[in-house]
Short mmCIF file of C-alpha atoms and ligand atoms in Angstrom, two decimals:
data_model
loop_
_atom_site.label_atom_id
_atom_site.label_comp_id
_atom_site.label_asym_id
_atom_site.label_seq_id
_atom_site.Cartn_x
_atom_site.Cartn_y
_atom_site.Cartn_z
CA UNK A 245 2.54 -2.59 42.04
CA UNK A 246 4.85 0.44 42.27
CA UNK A 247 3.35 3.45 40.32
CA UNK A 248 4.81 3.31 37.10
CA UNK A 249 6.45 6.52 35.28
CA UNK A 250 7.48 6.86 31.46
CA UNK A 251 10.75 7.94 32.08
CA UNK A 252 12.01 4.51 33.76
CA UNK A 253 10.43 2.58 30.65
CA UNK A 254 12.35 5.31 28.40
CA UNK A 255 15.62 4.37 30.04
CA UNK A 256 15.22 0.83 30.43
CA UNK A 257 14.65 0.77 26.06
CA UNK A 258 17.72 3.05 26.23
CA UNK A 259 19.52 0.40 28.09
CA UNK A 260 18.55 -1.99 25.99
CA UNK A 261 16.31 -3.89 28.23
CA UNK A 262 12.78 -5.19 27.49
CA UNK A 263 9.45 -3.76 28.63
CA UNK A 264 6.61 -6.06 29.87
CA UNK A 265 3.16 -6.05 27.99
CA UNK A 266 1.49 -4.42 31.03
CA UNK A 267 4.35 -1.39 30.57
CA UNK A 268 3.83 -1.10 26.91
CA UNK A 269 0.06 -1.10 27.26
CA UNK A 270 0.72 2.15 29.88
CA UNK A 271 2.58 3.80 28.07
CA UNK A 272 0.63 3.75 24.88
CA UNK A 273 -3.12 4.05 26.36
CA UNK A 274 -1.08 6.78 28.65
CA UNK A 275 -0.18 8.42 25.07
CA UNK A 276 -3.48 8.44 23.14
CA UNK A 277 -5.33 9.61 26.64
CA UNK A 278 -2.32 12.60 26.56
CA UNK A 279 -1.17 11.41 30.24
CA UNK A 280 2.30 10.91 28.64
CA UNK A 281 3.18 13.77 26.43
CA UNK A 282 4.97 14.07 23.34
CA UNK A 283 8.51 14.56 24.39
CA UNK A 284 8.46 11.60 25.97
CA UNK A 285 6.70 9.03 23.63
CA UNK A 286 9.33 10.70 21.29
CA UNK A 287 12.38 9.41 22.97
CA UNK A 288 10.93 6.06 23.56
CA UNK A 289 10.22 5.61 20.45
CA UNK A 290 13.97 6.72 19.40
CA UNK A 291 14.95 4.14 22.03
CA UNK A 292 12.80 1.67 20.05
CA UNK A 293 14.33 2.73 16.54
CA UNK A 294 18.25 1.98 18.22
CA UNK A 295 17.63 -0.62 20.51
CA UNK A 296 14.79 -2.81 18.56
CA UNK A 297 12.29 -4.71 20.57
CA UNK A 298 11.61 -8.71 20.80
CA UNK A 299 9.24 -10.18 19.62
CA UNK A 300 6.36 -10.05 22.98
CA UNK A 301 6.77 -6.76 22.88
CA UNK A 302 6.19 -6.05 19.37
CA UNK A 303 3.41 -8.49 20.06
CA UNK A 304 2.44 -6.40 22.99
CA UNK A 305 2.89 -3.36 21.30
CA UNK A 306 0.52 -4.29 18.23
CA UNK A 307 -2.45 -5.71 20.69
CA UNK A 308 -1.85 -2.33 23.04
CA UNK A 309 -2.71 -0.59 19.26
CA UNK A 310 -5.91 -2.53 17.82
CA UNK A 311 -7.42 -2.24 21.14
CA UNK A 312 -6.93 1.68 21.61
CA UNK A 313 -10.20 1.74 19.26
CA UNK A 314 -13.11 0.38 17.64
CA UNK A 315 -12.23 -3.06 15.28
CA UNK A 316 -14.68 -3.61 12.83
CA UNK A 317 -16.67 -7.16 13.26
CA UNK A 318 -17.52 -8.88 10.03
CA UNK A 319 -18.35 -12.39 12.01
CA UNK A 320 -21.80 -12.30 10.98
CA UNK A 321 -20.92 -12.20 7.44
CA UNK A 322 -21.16 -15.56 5.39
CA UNK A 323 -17.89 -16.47 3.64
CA UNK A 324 -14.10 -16.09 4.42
CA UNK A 325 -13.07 -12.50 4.77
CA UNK A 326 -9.66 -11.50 3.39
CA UNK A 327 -7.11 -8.33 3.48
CA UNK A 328 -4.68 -7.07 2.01
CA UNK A 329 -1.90 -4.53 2.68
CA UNK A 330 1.14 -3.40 0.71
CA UNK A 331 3.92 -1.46 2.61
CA UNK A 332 3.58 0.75 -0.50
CA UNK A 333 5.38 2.23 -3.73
CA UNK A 334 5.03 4.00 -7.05
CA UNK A 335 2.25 3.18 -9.18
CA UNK A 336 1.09 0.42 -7.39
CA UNK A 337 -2.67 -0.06 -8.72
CA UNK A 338 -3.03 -3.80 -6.67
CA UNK A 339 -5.44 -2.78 -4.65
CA UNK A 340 -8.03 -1.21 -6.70
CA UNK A 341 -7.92 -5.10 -9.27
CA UNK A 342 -7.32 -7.48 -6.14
CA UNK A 343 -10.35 -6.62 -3.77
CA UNK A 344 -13.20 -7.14 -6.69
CA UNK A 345 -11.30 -9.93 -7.83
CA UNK A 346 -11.43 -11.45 -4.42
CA UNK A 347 -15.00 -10.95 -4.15
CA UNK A 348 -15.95 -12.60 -7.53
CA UNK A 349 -14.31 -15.73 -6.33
CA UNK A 350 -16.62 -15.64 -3.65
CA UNK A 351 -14.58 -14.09 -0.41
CA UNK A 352 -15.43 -11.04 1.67
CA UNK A 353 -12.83 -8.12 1.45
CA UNK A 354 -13.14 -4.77 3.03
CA UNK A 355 -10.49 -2.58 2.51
CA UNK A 356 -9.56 0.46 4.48
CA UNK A 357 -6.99 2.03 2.37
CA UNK A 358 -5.06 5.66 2.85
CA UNK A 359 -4.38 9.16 0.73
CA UNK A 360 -0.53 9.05 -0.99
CA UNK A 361 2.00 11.20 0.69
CA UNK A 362 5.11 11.63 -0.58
CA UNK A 363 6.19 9.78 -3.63
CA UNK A 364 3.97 7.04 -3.15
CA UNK A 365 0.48 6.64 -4.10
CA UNK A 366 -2.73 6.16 -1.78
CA UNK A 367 -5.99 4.20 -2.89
CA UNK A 368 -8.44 6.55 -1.67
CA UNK A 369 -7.10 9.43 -3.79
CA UNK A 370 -7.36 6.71 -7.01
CA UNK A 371 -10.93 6.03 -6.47
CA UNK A 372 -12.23 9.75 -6.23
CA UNK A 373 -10.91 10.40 -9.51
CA UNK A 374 -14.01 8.23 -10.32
CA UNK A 375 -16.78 11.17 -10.03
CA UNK A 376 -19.27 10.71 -7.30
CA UNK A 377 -17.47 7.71 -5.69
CA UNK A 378 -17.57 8.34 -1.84
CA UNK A 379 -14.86 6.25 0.38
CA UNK A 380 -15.97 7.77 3.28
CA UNK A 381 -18.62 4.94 4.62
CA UNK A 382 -20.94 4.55 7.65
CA UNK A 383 -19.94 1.29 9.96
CA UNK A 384 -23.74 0.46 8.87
CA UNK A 385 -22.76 1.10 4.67
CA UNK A 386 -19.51 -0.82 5.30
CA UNK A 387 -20.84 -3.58 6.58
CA UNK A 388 -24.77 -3.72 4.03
CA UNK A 389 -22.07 -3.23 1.38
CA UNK A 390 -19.86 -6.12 2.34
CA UNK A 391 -22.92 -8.47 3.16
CA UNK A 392 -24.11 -7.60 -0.46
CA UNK A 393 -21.55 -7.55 -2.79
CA UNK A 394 -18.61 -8.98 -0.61
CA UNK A 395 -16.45 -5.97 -1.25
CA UNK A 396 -15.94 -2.42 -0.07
CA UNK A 397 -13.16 0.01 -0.20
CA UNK A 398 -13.37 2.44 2.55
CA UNK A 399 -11.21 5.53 4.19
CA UNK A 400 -9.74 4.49 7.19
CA UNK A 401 -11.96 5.76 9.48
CA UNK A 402 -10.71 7.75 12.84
CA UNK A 403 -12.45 4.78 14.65
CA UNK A 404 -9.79 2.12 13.95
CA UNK A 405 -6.56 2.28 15.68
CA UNK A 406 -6.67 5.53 16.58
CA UNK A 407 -3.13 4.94 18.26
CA UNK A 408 -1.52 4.31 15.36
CA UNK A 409 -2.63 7.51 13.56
CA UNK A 410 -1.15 9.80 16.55
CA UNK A 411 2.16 7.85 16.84
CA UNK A 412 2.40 8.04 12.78
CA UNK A 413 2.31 11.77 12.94
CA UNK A 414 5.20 11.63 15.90
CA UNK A 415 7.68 9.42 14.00
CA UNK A 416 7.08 11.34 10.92
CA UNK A 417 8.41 14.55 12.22
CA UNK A 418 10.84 12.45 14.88
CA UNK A 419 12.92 10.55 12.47
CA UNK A 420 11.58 7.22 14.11
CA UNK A 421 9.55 5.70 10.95
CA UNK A 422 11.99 3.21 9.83
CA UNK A 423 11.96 0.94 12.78
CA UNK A 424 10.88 -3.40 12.19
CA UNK A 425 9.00 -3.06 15.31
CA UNK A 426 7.10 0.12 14.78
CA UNK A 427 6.22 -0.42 11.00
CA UNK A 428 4.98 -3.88 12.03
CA UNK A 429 2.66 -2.54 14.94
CA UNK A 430 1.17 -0.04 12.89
CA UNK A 431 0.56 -2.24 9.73
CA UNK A 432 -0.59 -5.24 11.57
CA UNK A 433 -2.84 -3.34 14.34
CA UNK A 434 -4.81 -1.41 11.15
CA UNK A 435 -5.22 -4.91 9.78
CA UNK A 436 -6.09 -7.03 12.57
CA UNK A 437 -8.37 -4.32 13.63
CA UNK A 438 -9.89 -4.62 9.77
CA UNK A 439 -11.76 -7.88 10.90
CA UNK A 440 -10.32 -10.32 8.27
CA UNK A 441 -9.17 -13.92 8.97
CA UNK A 442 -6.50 -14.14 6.32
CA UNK A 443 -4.26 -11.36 5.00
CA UNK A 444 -1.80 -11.12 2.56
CA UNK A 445 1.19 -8.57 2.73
CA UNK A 446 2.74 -7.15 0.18
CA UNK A 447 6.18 -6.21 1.16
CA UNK A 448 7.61 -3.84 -1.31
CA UNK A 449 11.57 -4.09 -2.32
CA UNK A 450 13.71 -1.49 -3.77
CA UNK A 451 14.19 1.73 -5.34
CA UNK A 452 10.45 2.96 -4.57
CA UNK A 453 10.19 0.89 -1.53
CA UNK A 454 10.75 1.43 2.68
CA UNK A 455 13.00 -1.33 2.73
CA UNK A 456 15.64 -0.82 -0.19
CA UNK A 457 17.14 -4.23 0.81
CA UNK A 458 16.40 -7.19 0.39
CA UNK A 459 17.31 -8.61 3.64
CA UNK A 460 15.69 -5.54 5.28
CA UNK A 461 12.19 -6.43 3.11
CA UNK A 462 12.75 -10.03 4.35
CA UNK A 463 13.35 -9.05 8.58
CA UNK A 464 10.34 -6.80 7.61
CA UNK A 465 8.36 -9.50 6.21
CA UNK A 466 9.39 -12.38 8.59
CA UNK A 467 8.41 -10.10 11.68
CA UNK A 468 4.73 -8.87 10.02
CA UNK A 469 3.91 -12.96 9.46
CA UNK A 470 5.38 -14.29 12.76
CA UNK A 471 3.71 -11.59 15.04
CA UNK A 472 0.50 -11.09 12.95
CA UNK A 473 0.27 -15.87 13.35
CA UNK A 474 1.10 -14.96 17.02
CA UNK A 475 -2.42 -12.68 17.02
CA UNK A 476 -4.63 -15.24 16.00
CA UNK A 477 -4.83 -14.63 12.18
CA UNK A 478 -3.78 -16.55 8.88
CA UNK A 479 -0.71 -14.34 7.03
CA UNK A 480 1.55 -14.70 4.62
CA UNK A 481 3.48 -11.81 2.79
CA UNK A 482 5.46 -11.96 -0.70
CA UNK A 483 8.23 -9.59 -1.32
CA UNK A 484 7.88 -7.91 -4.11
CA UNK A 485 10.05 -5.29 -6.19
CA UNK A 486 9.69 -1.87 -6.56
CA UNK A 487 12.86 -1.41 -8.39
CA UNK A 488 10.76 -0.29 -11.38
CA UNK A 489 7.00 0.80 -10.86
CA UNK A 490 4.93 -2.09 -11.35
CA UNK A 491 2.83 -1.47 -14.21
CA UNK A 492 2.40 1.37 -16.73
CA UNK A 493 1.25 4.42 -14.42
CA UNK A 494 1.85 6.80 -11.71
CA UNK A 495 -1.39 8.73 -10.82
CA UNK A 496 -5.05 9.00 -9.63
CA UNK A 497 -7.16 8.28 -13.13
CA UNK A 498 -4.23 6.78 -15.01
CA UNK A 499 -4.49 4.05 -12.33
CA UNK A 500 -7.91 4.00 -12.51
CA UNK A 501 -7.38 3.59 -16.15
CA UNK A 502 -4.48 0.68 -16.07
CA UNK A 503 -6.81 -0.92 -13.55
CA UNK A 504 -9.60 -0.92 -15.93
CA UNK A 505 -7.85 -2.37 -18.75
CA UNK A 506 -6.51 -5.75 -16.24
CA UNK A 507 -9.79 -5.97 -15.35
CA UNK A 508 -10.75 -5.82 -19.23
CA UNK A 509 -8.02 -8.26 -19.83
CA UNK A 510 -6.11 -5.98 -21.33
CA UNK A 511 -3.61 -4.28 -18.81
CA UNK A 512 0.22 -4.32 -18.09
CA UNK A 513 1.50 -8.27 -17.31
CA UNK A 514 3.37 -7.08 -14.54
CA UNK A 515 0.24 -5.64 -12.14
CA UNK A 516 -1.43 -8.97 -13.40
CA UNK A 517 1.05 -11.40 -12.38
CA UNK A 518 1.43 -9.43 -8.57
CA UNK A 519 -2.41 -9.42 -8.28
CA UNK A 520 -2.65 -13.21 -9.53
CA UNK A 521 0.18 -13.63 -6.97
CA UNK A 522 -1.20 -12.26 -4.19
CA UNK A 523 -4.70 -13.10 -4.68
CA UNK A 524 -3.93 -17.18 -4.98
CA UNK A 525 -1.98 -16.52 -1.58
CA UNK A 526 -5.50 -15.41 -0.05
CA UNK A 527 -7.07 -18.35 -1.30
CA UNK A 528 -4.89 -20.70 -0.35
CA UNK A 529 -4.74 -18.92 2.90
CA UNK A 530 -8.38 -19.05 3.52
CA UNK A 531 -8.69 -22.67 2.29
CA UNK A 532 -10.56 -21.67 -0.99
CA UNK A 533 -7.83 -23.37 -2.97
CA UNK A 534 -5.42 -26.62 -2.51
CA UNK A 535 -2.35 -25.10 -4.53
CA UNK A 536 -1.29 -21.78 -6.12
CA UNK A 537 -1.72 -23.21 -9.07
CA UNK A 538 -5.56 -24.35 -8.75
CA UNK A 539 -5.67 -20.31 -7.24
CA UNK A 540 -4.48 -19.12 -10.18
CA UNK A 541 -6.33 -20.64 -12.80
CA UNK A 542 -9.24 -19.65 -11.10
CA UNK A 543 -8.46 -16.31 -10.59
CA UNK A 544 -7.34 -16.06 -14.53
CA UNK A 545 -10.44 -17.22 -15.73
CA UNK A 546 -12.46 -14.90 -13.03
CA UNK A 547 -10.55 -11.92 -14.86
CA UNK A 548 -11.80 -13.51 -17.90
CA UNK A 549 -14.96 -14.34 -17.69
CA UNK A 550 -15.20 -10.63 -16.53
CA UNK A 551 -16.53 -11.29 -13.11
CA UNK A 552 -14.01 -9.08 -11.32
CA UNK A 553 -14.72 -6.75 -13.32
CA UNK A 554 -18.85 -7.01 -12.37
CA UNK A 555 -17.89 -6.57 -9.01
CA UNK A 556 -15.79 -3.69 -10.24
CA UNK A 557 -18.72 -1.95 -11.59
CA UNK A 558 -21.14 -2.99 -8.84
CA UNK A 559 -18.93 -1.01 -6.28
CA UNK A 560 -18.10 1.78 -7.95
CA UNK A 561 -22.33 2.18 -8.07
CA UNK A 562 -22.84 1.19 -4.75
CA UNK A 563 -20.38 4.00 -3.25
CA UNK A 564 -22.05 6.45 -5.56
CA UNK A 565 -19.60 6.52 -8.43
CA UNK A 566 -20.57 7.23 -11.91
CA UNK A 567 -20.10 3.64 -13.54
CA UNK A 568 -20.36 5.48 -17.17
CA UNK A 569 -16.80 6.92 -16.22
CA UNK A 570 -15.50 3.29 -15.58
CA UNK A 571 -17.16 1.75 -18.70
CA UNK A 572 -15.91 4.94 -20.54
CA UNK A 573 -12.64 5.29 -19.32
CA UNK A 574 -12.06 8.81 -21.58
CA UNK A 575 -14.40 10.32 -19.31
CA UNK A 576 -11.87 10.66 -15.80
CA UNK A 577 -10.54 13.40 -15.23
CA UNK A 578 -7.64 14.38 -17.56
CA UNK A 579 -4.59 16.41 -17.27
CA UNK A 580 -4.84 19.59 -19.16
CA UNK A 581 -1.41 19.31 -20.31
CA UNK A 582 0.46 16.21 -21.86
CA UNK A 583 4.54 16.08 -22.21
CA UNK A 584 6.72 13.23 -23.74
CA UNK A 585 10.20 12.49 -22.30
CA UNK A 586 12.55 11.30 -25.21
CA UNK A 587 15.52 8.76 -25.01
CA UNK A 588 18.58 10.87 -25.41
CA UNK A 589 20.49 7.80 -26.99
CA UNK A 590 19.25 4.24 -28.10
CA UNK A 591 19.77 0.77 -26.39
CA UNK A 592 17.87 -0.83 -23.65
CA UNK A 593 16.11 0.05 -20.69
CA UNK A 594 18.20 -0.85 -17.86
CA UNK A 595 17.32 0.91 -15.21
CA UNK A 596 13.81 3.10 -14.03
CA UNK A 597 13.91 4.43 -10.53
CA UNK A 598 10.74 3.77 -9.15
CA UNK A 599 11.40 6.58 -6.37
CA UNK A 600 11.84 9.03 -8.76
CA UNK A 601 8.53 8.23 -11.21
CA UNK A 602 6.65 8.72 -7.99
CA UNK A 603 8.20 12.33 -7.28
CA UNK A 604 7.93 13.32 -10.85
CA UNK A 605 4.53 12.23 -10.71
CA UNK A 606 3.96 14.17 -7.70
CA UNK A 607 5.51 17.09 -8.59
CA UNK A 608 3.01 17.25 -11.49
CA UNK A 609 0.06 17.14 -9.25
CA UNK A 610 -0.33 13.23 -8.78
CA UNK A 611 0.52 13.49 -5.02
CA UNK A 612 0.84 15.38 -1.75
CA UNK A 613 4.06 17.69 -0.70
CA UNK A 614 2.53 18.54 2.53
CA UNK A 615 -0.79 17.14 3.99
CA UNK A 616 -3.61 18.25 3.32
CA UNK A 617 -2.84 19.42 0.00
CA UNK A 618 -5.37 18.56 -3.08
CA UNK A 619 -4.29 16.39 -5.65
CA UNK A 620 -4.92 17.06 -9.33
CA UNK A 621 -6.98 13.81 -9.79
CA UNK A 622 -5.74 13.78 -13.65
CA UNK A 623 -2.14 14.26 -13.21
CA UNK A 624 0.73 11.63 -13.42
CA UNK A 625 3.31 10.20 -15.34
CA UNK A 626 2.35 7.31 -17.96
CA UNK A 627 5.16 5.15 -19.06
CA UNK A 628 6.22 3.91 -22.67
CA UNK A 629 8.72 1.66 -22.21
CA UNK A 630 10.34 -0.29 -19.19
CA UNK A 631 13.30 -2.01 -18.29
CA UNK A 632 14.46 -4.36 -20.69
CA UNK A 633 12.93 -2.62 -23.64
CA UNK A 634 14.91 -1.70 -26.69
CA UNK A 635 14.31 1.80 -27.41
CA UNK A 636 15.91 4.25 -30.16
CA UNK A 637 17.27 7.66 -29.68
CA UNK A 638 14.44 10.26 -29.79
CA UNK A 639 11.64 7.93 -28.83
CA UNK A 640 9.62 8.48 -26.09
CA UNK A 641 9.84 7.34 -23.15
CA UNK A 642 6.75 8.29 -20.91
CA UNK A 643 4.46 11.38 -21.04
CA UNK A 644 3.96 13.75 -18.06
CA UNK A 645 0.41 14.51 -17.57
CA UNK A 646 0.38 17.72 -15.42
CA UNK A 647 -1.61 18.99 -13.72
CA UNK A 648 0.05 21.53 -11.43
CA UNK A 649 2.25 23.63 -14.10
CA UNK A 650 4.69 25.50 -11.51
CA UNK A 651 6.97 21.93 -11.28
CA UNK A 652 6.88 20.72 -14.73
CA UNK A 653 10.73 21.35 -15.15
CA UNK A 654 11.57 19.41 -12.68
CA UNK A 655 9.41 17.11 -13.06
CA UNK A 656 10.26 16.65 -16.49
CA UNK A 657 13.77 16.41 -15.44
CA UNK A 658 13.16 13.80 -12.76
CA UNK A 659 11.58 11.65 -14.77
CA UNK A 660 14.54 11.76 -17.68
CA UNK A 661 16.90 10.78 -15.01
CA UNK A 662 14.90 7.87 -13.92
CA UNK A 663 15.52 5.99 -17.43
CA UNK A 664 19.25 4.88 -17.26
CA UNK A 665 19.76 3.30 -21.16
CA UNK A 666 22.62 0.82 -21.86
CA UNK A 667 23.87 -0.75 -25.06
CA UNK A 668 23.61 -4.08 -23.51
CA UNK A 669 20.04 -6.46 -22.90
CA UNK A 670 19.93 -6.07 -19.00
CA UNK A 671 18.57 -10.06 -17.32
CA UNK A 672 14.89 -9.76 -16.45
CA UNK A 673 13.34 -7.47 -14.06
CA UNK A 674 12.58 -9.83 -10.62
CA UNK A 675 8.24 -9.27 -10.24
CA UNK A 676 7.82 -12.17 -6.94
CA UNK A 677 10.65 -11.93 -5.00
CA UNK A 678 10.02 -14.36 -2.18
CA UNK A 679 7.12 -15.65 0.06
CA UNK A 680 6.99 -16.15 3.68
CA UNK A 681 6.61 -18.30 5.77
N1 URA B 733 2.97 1.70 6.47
C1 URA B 733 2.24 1.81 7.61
O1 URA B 733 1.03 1.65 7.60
N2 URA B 733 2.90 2.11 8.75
C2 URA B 733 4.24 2.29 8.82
O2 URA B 733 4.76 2.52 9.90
C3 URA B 733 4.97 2.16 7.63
C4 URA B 733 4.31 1.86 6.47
#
């Protein structure tokens, strides 16, 4: 076989033309060995953002990923193992209710979960605002953990997919992040690589959301289920909106908090019905239930009966959190400043920009500007009313808990402009969008 060289493969994705698996495999083990340099993984992934790829190669392309590292292997492990991703927004606390909740109906779930950048939110950073609570486990812990308790929430460790965190960090800075093909790769290689059989995606829609569209969320969604089948796994995604944040809060202990309170029974119906959602999908999925509905009425009374929230506990002591902080929820870090944002005028909720809760929450400490930066574990932005409530001038609206002062204006301004209030009832917010298949 003729030697190969990047810039032929760049051209020929210029063109329009389709690369082989053996060429994609070349060019990406060339990459994360640093045979083929920057500049040139650059433009072919630019190619890739204008010119698409079919499905084999995104195929190609996500195997080429899960198998430039270590995959962790939870086959000895009694019990259906299940995942979970969401393609991420503002306040979107899923993660933190769905994984115990999996576990108390009797599945395996290990979740390797990221920091937030930008105006969306990351799971890891939620969980260390419980004090003590390490995320940063052994293969050896992950795996003791998982056999014990059948759940785990873990930083993604440098092991897995190592590809995927070096070409992240190139289309961030190349303009090449909002490509089918490349999001795809780099969702489904981290989860394939994650060792579960069946996974659920959670394909965010809207304001707060990658894909603003629908039809965008759907090519998104139809592409993450038909390559992910075409690996060997069970998947199924539900597109869900992020026109509005789901729930009540944007922020590392007030999601702690709201997460709490749905494991409690008490929380906001909104993060309920999305984990009830995507949680019967798993068990269906993994053969643990005939019919969403049979899912969901065990799941309800699981959230009841308080077993997720046993497993809850049982984690947080088991990755060295203080459990007196969960049970005591006034105990998490707090903000050392609290702000309300009042409705100018009276009339209904019709719109709150998801996008911009997130940056107001960031601004106030919540998130990361640039990486690296440390989060103020108590700052955020807690919401009083939502679209479709009927609110009077004066009232407020949310409360800014800041932590970093030097932004509060903005912030405070941000967050004013993300309530838009009408005289009219607006129809009800859309929660479940669509499933696929
Ligand atoms: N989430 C990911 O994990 N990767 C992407 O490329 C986009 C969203």
């Amino acid at each position: 076989m003729a030697t190969m060289r990047a810039v032929d493969l760049i051209e020929r994705k210029r063109d329009g033309g389709e690369l082989s698996s053996e060429e994609i495999r070349w060019l990406l083990d060339g990459y994360v060995k640093g045979d083929v340099p920057d500049y040139q993984m650059a433009a072919w992934l630019m190619a890739v953002c204008v010119r698409g790829m079919s499905e084999g190669e995104t195929v190609a392309l996500t195997r080429a990923m899960v198998e430039s590292g270590g995959q962790i292997d939870l086959s000895s492990l009694p019990g259906r193992k299940v995942d979970k991703h969401s393609t991420g927004g503002g306040g979107d606390t899923v993660t933190l209710v769905l994984v115990p909740l999996m576990a108390a109906a009797g599945l395996v779930c290990v979740k390797m979960s990221g920091r937030s950048l930008g105006h969306t939110g990351g799971t890891i950073d939620k969980l260390e605002a419980i004090p003590g609570l390490r995320t940063e486990l052994t293969m050896a812990e992950l795996l003791s953990q998982a056999d014990r308790l059948g759940c785990v929430v873990a930083d993604h460790t440098s092991e897995l997919v190592p590809a995927d965190r070096l070409l992240y960090e190139l289309r961030d800075v190349t303009g090449t992040v909002p490509s089918i093909p490349l999001i795809a790769g780099s969702i489904l290689s981290k989860k394939l690589a994650g060792g579960a059989d069946a996974i659920v995606l959670d394909v965010k829609c809207g304001d707060g959301a990658f894909m603003r569209r629908h039809e965008d969320a759907r090519e998104l969604a139809r592409t993450l289920v038909s390559v992910g089948n075409r690996l060997g796994k069970m998947f199924s995604a539900l597109i869900t909106s992020m026109e509005q944040p789901l729930g009540r809060m944007a922020g590392n202990a007030l999601e702690v908090r709201q997460a709490i309170d749905v494991l409690t029974g008490a929380g906001p119906g909104d993060l309920r019905e999305v984990v009830l959602a995507l949680g019967g999908e798993l068990l269906v999925l993994s053969g643990e239930a005939r019919s969403a509905d049979e899912a969901r009425e065990r799941l309800v009374s699981l959230l009841e009966g308080q077993e997720a929230w046993n497993k809850f506990r049982s984690l947080v002591v088991a990755q060295g959190g203080d459990v007196e902080a969960v049970d005591n929820p006034e105990l998490l870090p707090r903000a050392m400043r609290v702000v309300e944002v009042r409705a100018e005028r009276g009339g209904y909720v019709e719109k709150l920009a998801a996008r911009a809760v997130g940056q107001a929450a960031g601004m106030v400490g919540a998130g990361r500007e640039v990486k690296g930066q440390a989060v103020d574990l108590g700052a955020g932005v807690e919401l009083l009313a939502k679209v479709g409530d009927e609110v009077v001038r004066g009232q407020p609206l949310a409360r800014l808990h800041i932590g970093r002062p030097d932004r509060y204006e903005e912030a405070h301004a941000v967050l004013e402009g993300a309530f838009r209030i009408a005289s009219e009832r607006p129809g009800p917010p859309a929660l479940v969008i669509e499933r696929l298949p």
